[in-house]
């Protein structure tokens, strides 16, 4: 089996306490699992190892049902690594891997390749072809081998279980405050600044146009947000959607940085969504639009207290 599943550096991942999953968003539920993983690994005196997959299994099994990503792979690894984890193992997703039954996955991947000592998972964890393996069967398999298995209960926000799918629903509704409560931080989009129509300059309100965004964006609207450039964070007014005032129907992500001057073309920019301020609306003139933009900026300042 060896390297056919992308396992090439056994020295860094064998003999540890594991947690396996997609961890998209690395939300508060994931954070709870990772905290428990670190705690158990420390108690056992073994490395804390996270195993994740790229691309998402649904991209192979059911591309038409592939959920939009909340985090890029790079961001996911970065966030997981901040949780006291020793190793993040990114396994290439292949049909060969996805065709393993739950028993085969346990024997070939967990026992033979990873040689794990313990495992920590959420209560809804499934594994193996057709998601046939559950936490109950995982516990039985671990018990049979004399290995530790810890099941972590879900985390709630109000009456709702924190989950990636629920966060996607909140973003689709424009509720970035609700999404932040479940993520434990604002939802972030990362893109590259490209040249736009430069119309903002002519009305004294320059914006950075972002493209190549790989993650889910909230619904159209004007948002308060923040951007970090060269280690400094700026408040931002974020316009997501078309520009009906100028009869532009294409959806764009435009960011006006408060109290910033400089050239951003070609730069990669992170945008954190803080609060939805209003819908995208058509104004009768550029003058009316500019007046509204000034009001938006004041609301952005107030949204940060």
PDB file of C-alpha atoms in Angstrom, residues 3-288:
ATOM      1  CA  UNK A   3       2.888   5.550  -1.092  1.00  0.00           C
ATOM      2  CA  UNK A   4      -0.187   4.777  -3.187  1.00  0.00           C
ATOM      3  CA  UNK A   5      -2.281   6.812  -0.726  1.00  0.00           C
ATOM      4  CA  UNK A   6       0.207   9.668  -0.479  1.00  0.00           C
ATOM      5  CA  UNK A   7       1.942   8.525   2.696  1.00  0.00           C
ATOM      6  CA  UNK A   8       5.611   9.293   2.116  1.00  0.00           C
ATOM      7  CA  UNK A   9       7.100  10.457   5.455  1.00  0.00           C
ATOM      8  CA  UNK A  10       6.143   7.834   8.052  1.00  0.00           C
ATOM      9  CA  UNK A  11       8.532   9.303  10.603  1.00  0.00           C
ATOM     10  CA  UNK A  12       6.307  12.334  11.176  1.00  0.00           C
ATOM     11  CA  UNK A  13       2.910  10.667  11.457  1.00  0.00           C
ATOM     12  CA  UNK A  14       3.298   7.140  12.805  1.00  0.00           C
ATOM     13  CA  UNK A  15       2.536   6.201  16.385  1.00  0.00           C
ATOM     14  CA  UNK A  16       0.434   9.236  17.218  1.00  0.00           C
ATOM     15  CA  UNK A  17      -3.019  10.095  18.437  1.00  0.00           C
ATOM     16  CA  UNK A  18      -5.139  10.893  15.379  1.00  0.00           C
ATOM     17  CA  UNK A  19      -8.075  12.929  14.269  1.00  0.00           C
ATOM     18  CA  UNK A  20      -9.360  12.444  10.718  1.00  0.00           C
ATOM     19  CA  UNK A  21     -11.663  14.725   8.748  1.00  0.00           C
ATOM     20  CA  UNK A  22     -12.105  17.504   6.220  1.00  0.00           C
ATOM     21  CA  UNK A  23     -12.165  20.218   8.907  1.00  0.00           C
ATOM     22  CA  UNK A  24     -13.539  22.741   6.407  1.00  0.00           C
ATOM     23  CA  UNK A  25     -13.842  26.062   8.190  1.00  0.00           C
ATOM     24  CA  UNK A  26     -12.021  24.773  11.303  1.00  0.00           C
ATOM     25  CA  UNK A  27     -15.084  25.956  13.207  1.00  0.00           C
ATOM     26  CA  UNK A  28     -15.743  25.765  16.965  1.00  0.00           C
ATOM     27  CA  UNK A  29     -16.833  22.117  16.704  1.00  0.00           C
ATOM     28  CA  UNK A  30     -13.557  21.232  14.980  1.00  0.00           C
ATOM     29  CA  UNK A  31     -11.636  23.306  17.513  1.00  0.00           C
ATOM     30  CA  UNK A  32     -13.186  21.303  20.349  1.00  0.00           C
ATOM     31  CA  UNK A  33     -12.081  18.034  18.694  1.00  0.00           C
ATOM     32  CA  UNK A  34      -8.558  19.399  18.134  1.00  0.00           C
ATOM     33  CA  UNK A  35      -8.280  20.595  21.740  1.00  0.00           C
ATOM     34  CA  UNK A  36      -9.257  17.108  22.926  1.00  0.00           C
ATOM     35  CA  UNK A  37      -6.791  15.563  20.457  1.00  0.00           C
ATOM     36  CA  UNK A  38      -3.947  17.678  21.838  1.00  0.00           C
ATOM     37  CA  UNK A  39      -4.948  16.866  25.418  1.00  0.00           C
ATOM     38  CA  UNK A  40      -5.063  13.103  24.849  1.00  0.00           C
ATOM     39  CA  UNK A  41      -1.844  13.080  22.807  1.00  0.00           C
ATOM     40  CA  UNK A  42      -0.037  14.970  25.583  1.00  0.00           C
ATOM     41  CA  UNK A  43      -1.379  12.555  28.214  1.00  0.00           C
ATOM     42  CA  UNK A  44      -0.292   9.561  26.118  1.00  0.00           C
ATOM     43  CA  UNK A  45       3.101  11.072  25.330  1.00  0.00           C
ATOM     44  CA  UNK A  46       2.617  10.743  21.558  1.00  0.00           C
ATOM     45  CA  UNK A  47       2.317  13.242  18.661  1.00  0.00           C
ATOM     46  CA  UNK A  48      -1.058  14.827  17.868  1.00  0.00           C
ATOM     47  CA  UNK A  49      -1.670  14.072  14.179  1.00  0.00           C
ATOM     48  CA  UNK A  50      -4.476  15.452  12.004  1.00  0.00           C
ATOM     49  CA  UNK A  51      -5.273  13.632   8.768  1.00  0.00           C
ATOM     50  CA  UNK A  52      -7.209  15.595   6.163  1.00  0.00           C
ATOM     51  CA  UNK A  53      -7.956  15.093   2.479  1.00  0.00           C
ATOM     52  CA  UNK A  54      -7.497  17.105  -0.694  1.00  0.00           C
ATOM     53  CA  UNK A  55      -9.509  17.495  -2.790  1.00  0.00           C
ATOM     54  CA  UNK A  56     -12.809  17.081  -0.939  1.00  0.00           C
ATOM     55  CA  UNK A  57     -14.077  13.482  -1.449  1.00  0.00           C
ATOM     56  CA  UNK A  58     -17.325  14.846  -2.921  1.00  0.00           C
ATOM     57  CA  UNK A  59     -15.332  16.269  -5.855  1.00  0.00           C
ATOM     58  CA  UNK A  60     -14.766  12.649  -6.940  1.00  0.00           C
ATOM     59  CA  UNK A  61     -17.891  10.925  -5.594  1.00  0.00           C
ATOM     60  CA  UNK A  62     -20.527  13.548  -6.417  1.00  0.00           C
ATOM     61  CA  UNK A  63     -19.085  16.671  -8.095  1.00  0.00           C
ATOM     62  CA  UNK A  64     -22.588  18.128  -8.555  1.00  0.00           C
ATOM     63  CA  UNK A  65     -23.056  18.091  -4.777  1.00  0.00           C
ATOM     64  CA  UNK A  66     -19.622  19.474  -3.870  1.00  0.00           C
ATOM     65  CA  UNK A  67     -20.181  22.084  -1.140  1.00  0.00           C
ATOM     66  CA  UNK A  68     -18.439  25.457  -1.554  1.00  0.00           C
ATOM     67  CA  UNK A  69     -15.282  25.582   0.541  1.00  0.00           C
ATOM     68  CA  UNK A  70     -15.178  27.731   3.673  1.00  0.00           C
ATOM     69  CA  UNK A  71     -11.380  27.669   3.780  1.00  0.00           C
ATOM     70  CA  UNK A  72      -8.579  27.067   1.312  1.00  0.00           C
ATOM     71  CA  UNK A  73      -6.336  24.085   2.013  1.00  0.00           C
ATOM     72  CA  UNK A  74      -3.513  26.432   3.019  1.00  0.00           C
ATOM     73  CA  UNK A  75      -5.754  28.283   5.477  1.00  0.00           C
ATOM     74  CA  UNK A  76      -7.158  25.016   6.854  1.00  0.00           C
ATOM     75  CA  UNK A  77      -3.670  23.677   7.570  1.00  0.00           C
ATOM     76  CA  UNK A  78      -2.677  27.013   9.102  1.00  0.00           C
ATOM     77  CA  UNK A  79      -5.689  27.086  11.443  1.00  0.00           C
ATOM     78  CA  UNK A  80      -5.344  23.421  12.457  1.00  0.00           C
ATOM     79  CA  UNK A  81      -1.638  23.923  13.156  1.00  0.00           C
ATOM     80  CA  UNK A  82      -2.499  26.716  15.604  1.00  0.00           C
ATOM     81  CA  UNK A  83      -4.451  24.243  17.760  1.00  0.00           C
ATOM     82  CA  UNK A  84      -1.479  22.480  19.346  1.00  0.00           C
ATOM     83  CA  UNK A  85      -1.252  19.820  16.641  1.00  0.00           C
ATOM     84  CA  UNK A  86       2.173  18.334  15.855  1.00  0.00           C
ATOM     85  CA  UNK A  87       1.531  17.165  12.287  1.00  0.00           C
ATOM     86  CA  UNK A  88      -1.086  17.863   9.627  1.00  0.00           C
ATOM     87  CA  UNK A  89      -1.052  15.089   7.041  1.00  0.00           C
ATOM     88  CA  UNK A  90      -2.769  16.033   3.760  1.00  0.00           C
ATOM     89  CA  UNK A  91      -3.736  12.861   1.925  1.00  0.00           C
ATOM     90  CA  UNK A  92      -4.491  13.071  -1.822  1.00  0.00           C
ATOM     91  CA  UNK A  93      -8.065  11.894  -2.353  1.00  0.00           C
ATOM     92  CA  UNK A  94      -8.190   9.039  -4.887  1.00  0.00           C
ATOM     93  CA  UNK A  95     -10.844   6.587  -6.047  1.00  0.00           C
ATOM     94  CA  UNK A  96      -8.623   3.827  -4.654  1.00  0.00           C
ATOM     95  CA  UNK A  97      -8.782   5.372  -1.193  1.00  0.00           C
ATOM     96  CA  UNK A  98     -12.527   6.069  -1.390  1.00  0.00           C
ATOM     97  CA  UNK A  99     -13.249   2.468  -2.427  1.00  0.00           C
ATOM     98  CA  UNK A 100     -11.851   1.033   0.813  1.00  0.00           C
ATOM     99  CA  UNK A 101     -14.488  -0.447   3.087  1.00  0.00           C
ATOM    100  CA  UNK A 102     -14.560   0.742   6.687  1.00  0.00           C
ATOM    101  CA  UNK A 103     -12.690  -2.407   7.789  1.00  0.00           C
ATOM    102  CA  UNK A 104     -10.108  -2.004   5.010  1.00  0.00           C
ATOM    103  CA  UNK A 105      -9.603   1.666   5.870  1.00  0.00           C
ATOM    104  CA  UNK A 106      -9.098   0.783   9.519  1.00  0.00           C
ATOM    105  CA  UNK A 107      -6.672  -2.074   8.781  1.00  0.00           C
ATOM    106  CA  UNK A 108      -4.704  -0.636   5.865  1.00  0.00           C
ATOM    107  CA  UNK A 109      -4.633   3.081   6.681  1.00  0.00           C
ATOM    108  CA  UNK A 110      -5.037   3.447  10.444  1.00  0.00           C
ATOM    109  CA  UNK A 111      -3.300   0.298  11.662  1.00  0.00           C
ATOM    110  CA  UNK A 112      -0.756  -0.555   8.965  1.00  0.00           C
ATOM    111  CA  UNK A 113       0.293   2.854   7.643  1.00  0.00           C
ATOM    112  CA  UNK A 114      -0.434   5.322  10.444  1.00  0.00           C
ATOM    113  CA  UNK A 115       0.213   2.799  13.248  1.00  0.00           C
ATOM    114  CA  UNK A 116      -1.926   4.973  15.490  1.00  0.00           C
ATOM    115  CA  UNK A 117      -2.155   4.668  19.284  1.00  0.00           C
ATOM    116  CA  UNK A 118      -5.413   6.552  19.772  1.00  0.00           C
ATOM    117  CA  UNK A 119      -8.055   8.456  17.845  1.00  0.00           C
ATOM    118  CA  UNK A 120     -10.345  11.399  18.647  1.00  0.00           C
ATOM    119  CA  UNK A 121     -13.432  12.081  16.497  1.00  0.00           C
ATOM    120  CA  UNK A 122     -16.727  13.927  16.554  1.00  0.00           C
ATOM    121  CA  UNK A 123     -19.959  11.999  17.118  1.00  0.00           C
ATOM    122  CA  UNK A 124     -20.970  12.265  13.428  1.00  0.00           C
ATOM    123  CA  UNK A 125     -17.688  10.853  12.070  1.00  0.00           C
ATOM    124  CA  UNK A 126     -18.064   8.324   9.230  1.00  0.00           C
ATOM    125  CA  UNK A 127     -15.422   6.456   7.264  1.00  0.00           C
ATOM    126  CA  UNK A 128     -15.049   3.863   4.538  1.00  0.00           C
ATOM    127  CA  UNK A 129     -16.911   3.340   1.277  1.00  0.00           C
ATOM    128  CA  UNK A 130     -20.458   4.637   1.413  1.00  0.00           C
ATOM    129  CA  UNK A 131     -19.698   6.141   4.865  1.00  0.00           C
ATOM    130  CA  UNK A 132     -20.451   2.700   6.307  1.00  0.00           C
ATOM    131  CA  UNK A 133     -18.120   3.108   9.277  1.00  0.00           C
ATOM    132  CA  UNK A 134     -19.505   5.041  12.267  1.00  0.00           C
ATOM    133  CA  UNK A 135     -18.054   6.059  15.620  1.00  0.00           C
ATOM    134  CA  UNK A 136     -19.687   2.933  17.100  1.00  0.00           C
ATOM    135  CA  UNK A 137     -17.891   0.624  14.677  1.00  0.00           C
ATOM    136  CA  UNK A 138     -14.697   2.638  15.114  1.00  0.00           C
ATOM    137  CA  UNK A 139     -14.879   2.152  18.885  1.00  0.00           C
ATOM    138  CA  UNK A 140     -15.425  -1.587  18.406  1.00  0.00           C
ATOM    139  CA  UNK A 141     -12.423  -1.885  16.080  1.00  0.00           C
ATOM    140  CA  UNK A 142     -10.218   0.122  18.438  1.00  0.00           C
ATOM    141  CA  UNK A 143     -11.338  -1.913  21.444  1.00  0.00           C
ATOM    142  CA  UNK A 144     -10.482  -5.105  19.570  1.00  0.00           C
ATOM    143  CA  UNK A 145      -6.929  -3.821  18.995  1.00  0.00           C
ATOM    144  CA  UNK A 146      -6.505  -2.396  22.493  1.00  0.00           C
ATOM    145  CA  UNK A 147      -6.314   1.190  21.185  1.00  0.00           C
ATOM    146  CA  UNK A 148      -7.876   4.347  22.580  1.00  0.00           C
ATOM    147  CA  UNK A 149     -10.936   5.883  20.903  1.00  0.00           C
ATOM    148  CA  UNK A 150     -12.504   9.099  22.189  1.00  0.00           C
ATOM    149  CA  UNK A 151     -15.769  10.506  20.810  1.00  0.00           C
ATOM    150  CA  UNK A 152     -16.242  14.246  21.299  1.00  0.00           C
ATOM    151  CA  UNK A 153     -19.810  15.626  21.632  1.00  0.00           C
ATOM    152  CA  UNK A 154     -20.951  18.411  19.288  1.00  0.00           C
ATOM    153  CA  UNK A 155     -20.652  22.098  20.131  1.00  0.00           C
ATOM    154  CA  UNK A 156     -23.816  24.198  20.162  1.00  0.00           C
ATOM    155  CA  UNK A 157     -24.464  27.832  19.306  1.00  0.00           C
ATOM    156  CA  UNK A 158     -27.840  28.475  20.908  1.00  0.00           C
ATOM    157  CA  UNK A 159     -30.013  25.520  19.896  1.00  0.00           C
ATOM    158  CA  UNK A 160     -27.993  24.751  16.757  1.00  0.00           C
ATOM    159  CA  UNK A 161     -25.147  22.278  16.369  1.00  0.00           C
ATOM    160  CA  UNK A 162     -22.092  24.038  14.957  1.00  0.00           C
ATOM    161  CA  UNK A 163     -21.386  22.581  11.503  1.00  0.00           C
ATOM    162  CA  UNK A 164     -19.828  23.561   8.182  1.00  0.00           C
ATOM    163  CA  UNK A 165     -23.161  23.130   6.370  1.00  0.00           C
ATOM    164  CA  UNK A 166     -24.952  25.430   8.815  1.00  0.00           C
ATOM    165  CA  UNK A 167     -22.222  28.061   8.408  1.00  0.00           C
ATOM    166  CA  UNK A 168     -22.693  27.886   4.631  1.00  0.00           C
ATOM    167  CA  UNK A 169     -26.413  28.493   5.155  1.00  0.00           C
ATOM    168  CA  UNK A 170     -25.695  31.553   7.290  1.00  0.00           C
ATOM    169  CA  UNK A 171     -23.317  32.968   4.677  1.00  0.00           C
ATOM    170  CA  UNK A 172     -25.892  32.350   1.954  1.00  0.00           C
ATOM    171  CA  UNK A 173     -28.311  34.434   4.026  1.00  0.00           C
ATOM    172  CA  UNK A 174     -25.694  37.161   4.553  1.00  0.00           C
ATOM    173  CA  UNK A 175     -25.552  36.480   8.302  1.00  0.00           C
ATOM    174  CA  UNK A 176     -21.802  36.921   8.737  1.00  0.00           C
ATOM    175  CA  UNK A 177     -22.300  37.688  12.450  1.00  0.00           C
ATOM    176  CA  UNK A 178     -23.940  34.278  12.943  1.00  0.00           C
ATOM    177  CA  UNK A 179     -21.191  32.635  10.882  1.00  0.00           C
ATOM    178  CA  UNK A 180     -18.558  34.317  13.065  1.00  0.00           C
ATOM    179  CA  UNK A 181     -20.230  32.943  16.210  1.00  0.00           C
ATOM    180  CA  UNK A 182     -19.895  29.401  14.831  1.00  0.00           C
ATOM    181  CA  UNK A 183     -16.423  29.837  13.357  1.00  0.00           C
ATOM    182  CA  UNK A 184     -15.008  31.611  16.392  1.00  0.00           C
ATOM    183  CA  UNK A 185     -13.631  34.297  14.024  1.00  0.00           C
ATOM    184  CA  UNK A 186     -14.923  36.235  10.990  1.00  0.00           C
ATOM    185  CA  UNK A 187     -15.383  34.380   7.702  1.00  0.00           C
ATOM    186  CA  UNK A 188     -12.440  35.126   5.403  1.00  0.00           C
ATOM    187  CA  UNK A 189     -12.130  35.374   1.622  1.00  0.00           C
ATOM    188  CA  UNK A 190      -8.740  35.593  -0.052  1.00  0.00           C
ATOM    189  CA  UNK A 191      -8.224  36.967  -3.539  1.00  0.00           C
ATOM    190  CA  UNK A 192      -5.796  38.741  -5.843  1.00  0.00           C
ATOM    191  CA  UNK A 193      -6.182  42.469  -6.534  1.00  0.00           C
ATOM    192  CA  UNK A 194      -6.771  43.102 -10.250  1.00  0.00           C
ATOM    193  CA  UNK A 195      -7.438  46.200 -12.335  1.00  0.00           C
ATOM    194  CA  UNK A 196     -11.083  47.224 -12.418  1.00  0.00           C
ATOM    195  CA  UNK A 197     -12.955  50.001 -14.195  1.00  0.00           C
ATOM    196  CA  UNK A 198     -11.133  52.533 -11.965  1.00  0.00           C
ATOM    197  CA  UNK A 199     -14.452  54.372 -11.681  1.00  0.00           C
ATOM    198  CA  UNK A 200     -13.963  54.690  -7.929  1.00  0.00           C
ATOM    199  CA  UNK A 201     -10.995  56.964  -8.454  1.00  0.00           C
ATOM    200  CA  UNK A 202     -13.055  59.377 -10.534  1.00  0.00           C
ATOM    201  CA  UNK A 203     -15.585  59.833  -7.727  1.00  0.00           C
ATOM    202  CA  UNK A 204     -12.905  59.935  -5.020  1.00  0.00           C
ATOM    203  CA  UNK A 205     -13.624  56.486  -3.624  1.00  0.00           C
ATOM    204  CA  UNK A 206     -11.000  54.018  -4.838  1.00  0.00           C
ATOM    205  CA  UNK A 207     -11.551  50.288  -4.394  1.00  0.00           C
ATOM    206  CA  UNK A 208      -9.495  47.137  -4.781  1.00  0.00           C
ATOM    207  CA  UNK A 209     -11.113  44.531  -7.052  1.00  0.00           C
ATOM    208  CA  UNK A 210     -10.496  40.960  -5.922  1.00  0.00           C
ATOM    209  CA  UNK A 211     -10.551  37.914  -8.163  1.00  0.00           C
ATOM    210  CA  UNK A 212      -9.406  34.276  -7.911  1.00  0.00           C
ATOM    211  CA  UNK A 213     -11.389  33.777  -4.687  1.00  0.00           C
ATOM    212  CA  UNK A 214     -11.509  30.024  -3.985  1.00  0.00           C
ATOM    213  CA  UNK A 215     -13.850  30.022  -1.008  1.00  0.00           C
ATOM    214  CA  UNK A 216     -17.534  30.684  -0.464  1.00  0.00           C
ATOM    215  CA  UNK A 217     -18.648  34.310  -0.430  1.00  0.00           C
ATOM    216  CA  UNK A 218     -21.679  35.556   1.501  1.00  0.00           C
ATOM    217  CA  UNK A 219     -24.742  36.786  -0.362  1.00  0.00           C
ATOM    218  CA  UNK A 220     -24.610  40.070  -2.267  1.00  0.00           C
ATOM    219  CA  UNK A 221     -24.506  43.177  -0.138  1.00  0.00           C
ATOM    220  CA  UNK A 222     -22.349  45.856   1.434  1.00  0.00           C
ATOM    221  CA  UNK A 223     -20.362  44.696   4.460  1.00  0.00           C
ATOM    222  CA  UNK A 224     -18.030  46.091   7.038  1.00  0.00           C
ATOM    223  CA  UNK A 225     -14.824  44.119   7.049  1.00  0.00           C
ATOM    224  CA  UNK A 226     -11.126  44.188   7.742  1.00  0.00           C
ATOM    225  CA  UNK A 227      -8.013  43.495   5.666  1.00  0.00           C
ATOM    226  CA  UNK A 228      -4.458  42.880   6.752  1.00  0.00           C
ATOM    227  CA  UNK A 229      -1.627  44.195   4.576  1.00  0.00           C
ATOM    228  CA  UNK A 230       2.034  43.924   5.554  1.00  0.00           C
ATOM    229  CA  UNK A 231       1.038  43.054   9.105  1.00  0.00           C
ATOM    230  CA  UNK A 232      -1.249  46.067   9.537  1.00  0.00           C
ATOM    231  CA  UNK A 233      -5.037  45.685   9.722  1.00  0.00           C
ATOM    232  CA  UNK A 234      -7.354  48.183   8.031  1.00  0.00           C
ATOM    233  CA  UNK A 235     -11.090  48.624   8.393  1.00  0.00           C
ATOM    234  CA  UNK A 236     -12.849  48.153   5.055  1.00  0.00           C
ATOM    235  CA  UNK A 237     -16.150  48.761   3.281  1.00  0.00           C
ATOM    236  CA  UNK A 238     -16.786  45.668   1.158  1.00  0.00           C
ATOM    237  CA  UNK A 239     -19.150  45.652  -1.828  1.00  0.00           C
ATOM    238  CA  UNK A 240     -20.120  42.215  -3.080  1.00  0.00           C
ATOM    239  CA  UNK A 241     -22.346  41.953  -6.138  1.00  0.00           C
ATOM    240  CA  UNK A 242     -23.165  43.912  -9.324  1.00  0.00           C
ATOM    241  CA  UNK A 243     -22.996  47.677  -9.784  1.00  0.00           C
ATOM    242  CA  UNK A 244     -26.527  48.590 -10.953  1.00  0.00           C
ATOM    243  CA  UNK A 245     -25.868  52.348 -10.761  1.00  0.00           C
ATOM    244  CA  UNK A 246     -23.543  51.958 -13.752  1.00  0.00           C
ATOM    245  CA  UNK A 247     -25.573  49.131 -15.355  1.00  0.00           C
ATOM    246  CA  UNK A 248     -22.930  46.513 -14.557  1.00  0.00           C
ATOM    247  CA  UNK A 249     -24.502  43.116 -13.869  1.00  0.00           C
ATOM    248  CA  UNK A 250     -21.338  41.075 -13.250  1.00  0.00           C
ATOM    249  CA  UNK A 251     -20.787  40.220  -9.602  1.00  0.00           C
ATOM    250  CA  UNK A 252     -17.608  41.709  -8.158  1.00  0.00           C
ATOM    251  CA  UNK A 253     -15.822  41.761  -4.821  1.00  0.00           C
ATOM    252  CA  UNK A 254     -14.659  45.343  -4.257  1.00  0.00           C
ATOM    253  CA  UNK A 255     -12.916  46.542  -1.123  1.00  0.00           C
ATOM    254  CA  UNK A 256     -12.423  50.138  -0.003  1.00  0.00           C
ATOM    255  CA  UNK A 257      -9.733  50.315   2.668  1.00  0.00           C
ATOM    256  CA  UNK A 258     -10.180  53.064   5.240  1.00  0.00           C
ATOM    257  CA  UNK A 259      -7.142  55.243   5.968  1.00  0.00           C
ATOM    258  CA  UNK A 260      -4.957  53.478   3.396  1.00  0.00           C
ATOM    259  CA  UNK A 261      -2.953  54.860   0.499  1.00  0.00           C
ATOM    260  CA  UNK A 262      -0.903  52.718  -1.843  1.00  0.00           C
ATOM    261  CA  UNK A 263      -0.853  50.428  -4.854  1.00  0.00           C
ATOM    262  CA  UNK A 264      -2.307  46.947  -4.317  1.00  0.00           C
ATOM    263  CA  UNK A 265      -2.353  45.544  -7.864  1.00  0.00           C
ATOM    264  CA  UNK A 266      -1.192  41.942  -7.975  1.00  0.00           C
ATOM    265  CA  UNK A 267      -1.241  41.637  -4.193  1.00  0.00           C
ATOM    266  CA  UNK A 268      -3.024  38.809  -2.401  1.00  0.00           C
ATOM    267  CA  UNK A 269      -5.535  40.202   0.078  1.00  0.00           C
ATOM    268  CA  UNK A 270      -7.492  38.608   2.927  1.00  0.00           C
ATOM    269  CA  UNK A 271     -10.938  40.055   3.607  1.00  0.00           C
ATOM    270  CA  UNK A 272     -12.692  39.274   6.891  1.00  0.00           C
ATOM    271  CA  UNK A 273     -16.475  39.864   6.841  1.00  0.00           C
ATOM    272  CA  UNK A 274     -17.624  41.561  10.053  1.00  0.00           C
ATOM    273  CA  UNK A 275     -21.218  42.757   9.520  1.00  0.00           C
ATOM    274  CA  UNK A 276     -23.728  43.124   6.670  1.00  0.00           C
ATOM    275  CA  UNK A 277     -24.716  46.777   6.312  1.00  0.00           C
ATOM    276  CA  UNK A 278     -27.238  46.844   3.447  1.00  0.00           C
ATOM    277  CA  UNK A 279     -28.364  45.464   0.091  1.00  0.00           C
ATOM    278  CA  UNK A 280     -26.765  46.422  -3.207  1.00  0.00           C
ATOM    279  CA  UNK A 281     -29.080  49.069  -4.674  1.00  0.00           C
ATOM    280  CA  UNK A 282     -29.255  51.281  -7.762  1.00  0.00           C
ATOM    281  CA  UNK A 283     -28.763  55.027  -7.291  1.00  0.00           C
ATOM    282  CA  UNK A 284     -30.014  57.745  -9.623  1.00  0.00           C
ATOM    283  CA  UNK A 285     -26.583  59.332  -9.928  1.00  0.00           C
ATOM    284  CA  UNK A 286     -22.929  58.913  -9.027  1.00  0.00           C
ATOM    285  CA  UNK A 287     -23.403  61.768  -6.545  1.00  0.00           C
ATOM    286  CA  UNK A 288     -26.083  59.825  -4.651  1.00  0.00           C
TER     287      UNK A 288
END
